[in-house]
Short mmCIF file of the C-alpha atoms (twelve columns), coordinates in Angstrom:
data_MODEL
# 
_entry.id   MODEL 
# 
loop_
_atom_site.group_PDB 
_atom_site.id 
_atom_site.type_symbol 
_atom_site.label_atom_id 
_atom_site.label_alt_id 
_atom_site.label_comp_id 
_atom_site.label_asym_id 
_atom_site.label_seq_id 
_atom_site.Cartn_x 
_atom_site.Cartn_y 
_atom_site.Cartn_z 
_atom_site.pdbx_PDB_model_num 
ATOM 1   C CA . UNK A 1   88.941  112.260 80.005  1 
ATOM 2   C CA . UNK A 2   90.362  111.393 76.595  1 
ATOM 3   C CA . UNK A 3   92.726  114.377 76.759  1 
ATOM 4   C CA . UNK A 4   94.154  113.237 80.091  1 
ATOM 5   C CA . UNK A 5   95.032  109.824 78.690  1 
ATOM 6   C CA . UNK A 6   96.544  111.311 75.526  1 
ATOM 7   C CA . UNK A 7   98.854  113.496 77.619  1 
ATOM 8   C CA . UNK A 8   100.023 110.437 79.569  1 
ATOM 9   C CA . UNK A 9   100.916 108.373 76.504  1 
ATOM 10  C CA . UNK A 10  104.195 110.231 76.211  1 
ATOM 11  C CA . UNK A 11  105.331 109.613 79.787  1 
ATOM 12  C CA . UNK A 12  104.334 105.921 79.998  1 
ATOM 13  C CA . UNK A 13  102.265 106.382 83.160  1 
ATOM 14  C CA . UNK A 14  99.246  104.223 82.449  1 
ATOM 15  C CA . UNK A 15  98.728  103.230 86.087  1 
ATOM 16  C CA . UNK A 16  95.541  104.930 87.234  1 
ATOM 17  C CA . UNK A 17  93.021  105.139 90.017  1 
ATOM 18  C CA . UNK A 18  89.461  105.384 88.685  1 
ATOM 19  C CA . UNK A 19  86.598  106.708 90.781  1 
ATOM 20  C CA . UNK A 20  83.403  105.060 89.534  1 
ATOM 21  C CA . UNK A 21  79.876  106.408 89.916  1 
ATOM 22  C CA . UNK A 22  79.034  103.525 92.268  1 
ATOM 23  C CA . UNK A 23  81.719  104.731 94.700  1 
ATOM 24  C CA . UNK A 24  84.382  102.128 93.900  1 
ATOM 25  C CA . UNK A 25  87.967  103.234 93.550  1 
ATOM 26  C CA . UNK A 26  89.743  100.981 91.073  1 
ATOM 27  C CA . UNK A 27  93.525  100.777 90.726  1 
ATOM 28  C CA . UNK A 28  94.579  99.492  87.317  1 
ATOM 29  C CA . UNK A 29  96.797  99.773  84.284  1 
ATOM 30  C CA . UNK A 30  94.998  101.286 81.277  1 
ATOM 31  C CA . UNK A 31  96.044  99.270  78.224  1 
ATOM 32  C CA . UNK A 32  93.649  100.546 75.573  1 
ATOM 33  C CA . UNK A 33  91.194  103.366 75.096  1 
ATOM 34  C CA . UNK A 34  88.063  103.454 72.966  1 
ATOM 35  C CA . UNK A 35  85.630  106.307 72.468  1 
ATOM 36  C CA . UNK A 36  83.245  104.836 75.049  1 
ATOM 37  C CA . UNK A 37  85.389  102.497 77.168  1 
ATOM 38  C CA . UNK A 38  88.755  101.754 78.737  1 
ATOM 39  C CA . UNK A 39  90.396  98.346  78.708  1 
ATOM 40  C CA . UNK A 40  92.255  97.872  81.980  1 
ATOM 41  C CA . UNK A 41  94.565  95.179  83.334  1 
ATOM 42  C CA . UNK A 42  94.274  93.635  86.771  1 
ATOM 43  C CA . UNK A 43  91.801  96.064  88.321  1 
ATOM 44  C CA . UNK A 44  92.027  96.112  92.111  1 
ATOM 45  C CA . UNK A 45  90.007  97.832  94.780  1 
ATOM 46  C CA . UNK A 46  90.826  99.082  98.262  1 
ATOM 47  C CA . UNK A 47  89.871  96.795  101.149 1 
ATOM 48  C CA . UNK A 48  89.998  97.695  104.824 1 
ATOM 49  C CA . UNK A 49  90.232  95.197  107.665 1 
ATOM 50  C CA . UNK A 50  89.891  95.987  111.343 1 
ATOM 51  C CA . UNK A 51  91.964  93.944  113.746 1 
ATOM 52  C CA . UNK A 52  92.028  93.843  117.522 1 
ATOM 53  C CA . UNK A 53  95.524  94.380  118.906 1 
ATOM 54  C CA . UNK A 54  96.623  91.248  120.824 1 
ATOM 55  C CA . UNK A 55  96.384  91.682  124.630 1 
ATOM 56  C CA . UNK A 56  100.173 91.306  125.098 1 
ATOM 57  C CA . UNK A 57  100.691 94.473  122.983 1 
ATOM 58  C CA . UNK A 58  98.420  96.770  124.956 1 
ATOM 59  C CA . UNK A 59  97.608  97.771  128.530 1 
ATOM 60  C CA . UNK A 60  95.255  95.418  130.428 1 
ATOM 61  C CA . UNK A 61  92.524  98.071  130.581 1 
ATOM 62  C CA . UNK A 62  92.699  98.938  126.869 1 
ATOM 63  C CA . UNK A 63  91.155  97.368  123.829 1 
ATOM 64  C CA . UNK A 64  92.768  98.793  120.691 1 
ATOM 65  C CA . UNK A 65  91.514  98.246  117.167 1 
ATOM 66  C CA . UNK A 66  93.735  99.009  114.199 1 
ATOM 67  C CA . UNK A 67  92.739  99.280  110.568 1 
ATOM 68  C CA . UNK A 68  94.792  97.727  107.767 1 
ATOM 69  C CA . UNK A 69  94.326  98.965  104.227 1 
ATOM 70  C CA . UNK A 70  95.172  96.766  101.256 1 
ATOM 71  C CA . UNK A 71  94.178  95.870  97.711  1 
ATOM 72  C CA . UNK A 72  92.130  92.979  96.375  1 
ATOM 73  C CA . UNK A 73  90.767  91.962  92.989  1 
ATOM 74  C CA . UNK A 74  87.955  94.209  91.855  1 
ATOM 75  C CA . UNK A 75  86.182  91.267  90.181  1 
ATOM 76  C CA . UNK A 76  86.819  88.123  92.207  1 
ATOM 77  C CA . UNK A 77  85.270  85.365  90.112  1 
ATOM 78  C CA . UNK A 78  87.354  85.647  86.962  1 
ATOM 79  C CA . UNK A 79  90.949  85.032  85.979  1 
ATOM 80  C CA . UNK A 80  90.686  87.415  83.000  1 
ATOM 81  C CA . UNK A 81  93.593  89.843  83.112  1 
ATOM 82  C CA . UNK A 82  91.778  92.552  81.136  1 
ATOM 83  C CA . UNK A 83  88.397  94.096  81.899  1 
ATOM 84  C CA . UNK A 84  86.373  96.675  79.966  1 
ATOM 85  C CA . UNK A 85  85.060  99.660  81.934  1 
ATOM 86  C CA . UNK A 86  82.573  101.950 80.232  1 
ATOM 87  C CA . UNK A 87  83.595  105.617 80.397  1 
ATOM 88  C CA . UNK A 88  80.066  106.652 81.352  1 
ATOM 89  C CA . UNK A 89  80.621  104.835 84.690  1 
ATOM 90  C CA . UNK A 90  83.811  106.773 85.501  1 
ATOM 91  C CA . UNK A 91  83.558  109.980 87.536  1 
ATOM 92  C CA . UNK A 92  87.247  110.755 87.620  1 
ATOM 93  C CA . UNK A 93  90.706  109.297 87.060  1 
ATOM 94  C CA . UNK A 94  94.203  110.156 88.205  1 
ATOM 95  C CA . UNK A 95  97.730  108.780 88.184  1 
ATOM 96  C CA . UNK A 96  98.648  106.359 90.947  1 
ATOM 97  C CA . UNK A 97  101.120 107.729 93.475  1 
ATOM 98  C CA . UNK A 98  104.586 106.121 93.123  1 
ATOM 99  C CA . UNK A 99  104.404 104.220 96.435  1 
ATOM 100 C CA . UNK A 100 100.914 102.913 95.645  1 
ATOM 101 C CA . UNK A 101 102.035 101.961 92.129  1 
ATOM 102 C CA . UNK A 102 104.910 99.926  93.588  1 
ATOM 103 C CA . UNK A 103 102.501 98.086  95.953  1 
ATOM 104 C CA . UNK A 104 100.017 97.523  93.106  1 
ATOM 105 C CA . UNK A 105 102.748 96.079  90.836  1 
ATOM 106 C CA . UNK A 106 103.901 93.771  93.648  1 
ATOM 107 C CA . UNK A 107 100.369 92.434  94.142  1 
ATOM 108 C CA . UNK A 108 99.913  92.004  90.377  1 
ATOM 109 C CA . UNK A 109 102.944 89.716  90.256  1 
ATOM 110 C CA . UNK A 110 101.611 87.676  93.165  1 
ATOM 111 C CA . UNK A 111 98.162  87.335  91.591  1 
ATOM 112 C CA . UNK A 112 99.658  86.401  88.204  1 
ATOM 113 C CA . UNK A 113 101.695 83.653  89.921  1 
ATOM 114 C CA . UNK A 114 98.618  82.337  91.771  1 
ATOM 115 C CA . UNK A 115 96.580  82.387  88.552  1 
ATOM 116 C CA . UNK A 116 99.155  80.122  86.896  1 
ATOM 117 C CA . UNK A 117 98.416  77.514  89.587  1 
ATOM 118 C CA . UNK A 118 94.641  77.739  89.027  1 
ATOM 119 C CA . UNK A 119 92.748  75.281  86.798  1 
ATOM 120 C CA . UNK A 120 92.476  76.435  83.183  1 
ATOM 121 C CA . UNK A 121 89.348  74.487  82.253  1 
ATOM 122 C CA . UNK A 122 86.244  72.990  83.823  1 
ATOM 123 C CA . UNK A 123 87.758  69.501  83.543  1 
ATOM 124 C CA . UNK A 124 90.917  70.630  85.352  1 
ATOM 125 C CA . UNK A 125 88.793  72.191  88.098  1 
ATOM 126 C CA . UNK A 126 86.771  68.971  88.512  1 
ATOM 127 C CA . UNK A 127 89.970  66.917  88.658  1 
ATOM 128 C CA . UNK A 128 91.416  69.215  91.324  1 
ATOM 129 C CA . UNK A 129 88.188  69.035  93.358  1 
ATOM 130 C CA . UNK A 130 88.149  65.252  93.120  1 
ATOM 131 C CA . UNK A 131 91.762  65.136  94.313  1 
ATOM 132 C CA . UNK A 132 90.807  67.284  97.321  1 
ATOM 133 C CA . UNK A 133 87.864  65.001  98.115  1 
ATOM 134 C CA . UNK A 134 90.034  61.870  97.843  1 
ATOM 135 C CA . UNK A 135 92.539  63.307  100.302 1 
# 
């Protein structure tokens, strides 16, 4: 695994998909490598949602279900941009495909913007909650 990352350092492609031993596939940017761990930015995972096609878009006797695939934060309850993943938990890694990388970068920008609007301390969070209650 170390050799693969060393090869990539010359071509600036640090955007990876990691397959973890638990089955998760994590899309991320590798920012630092240690002997036993990778430090990654904004790890995201694949999410799939099934939706029923509205009746006006199908025949009266049909009931179609479509599946949408997207990305979501891998760890939802933190605003930390960097996460450490132990190498022993990684089965495989590969470069992100260009179209997936473009989608991932777009979502990163959106998440970074949303994070700027989030409270930065416990006091800020309490103040925001109180404002919601007062409304």
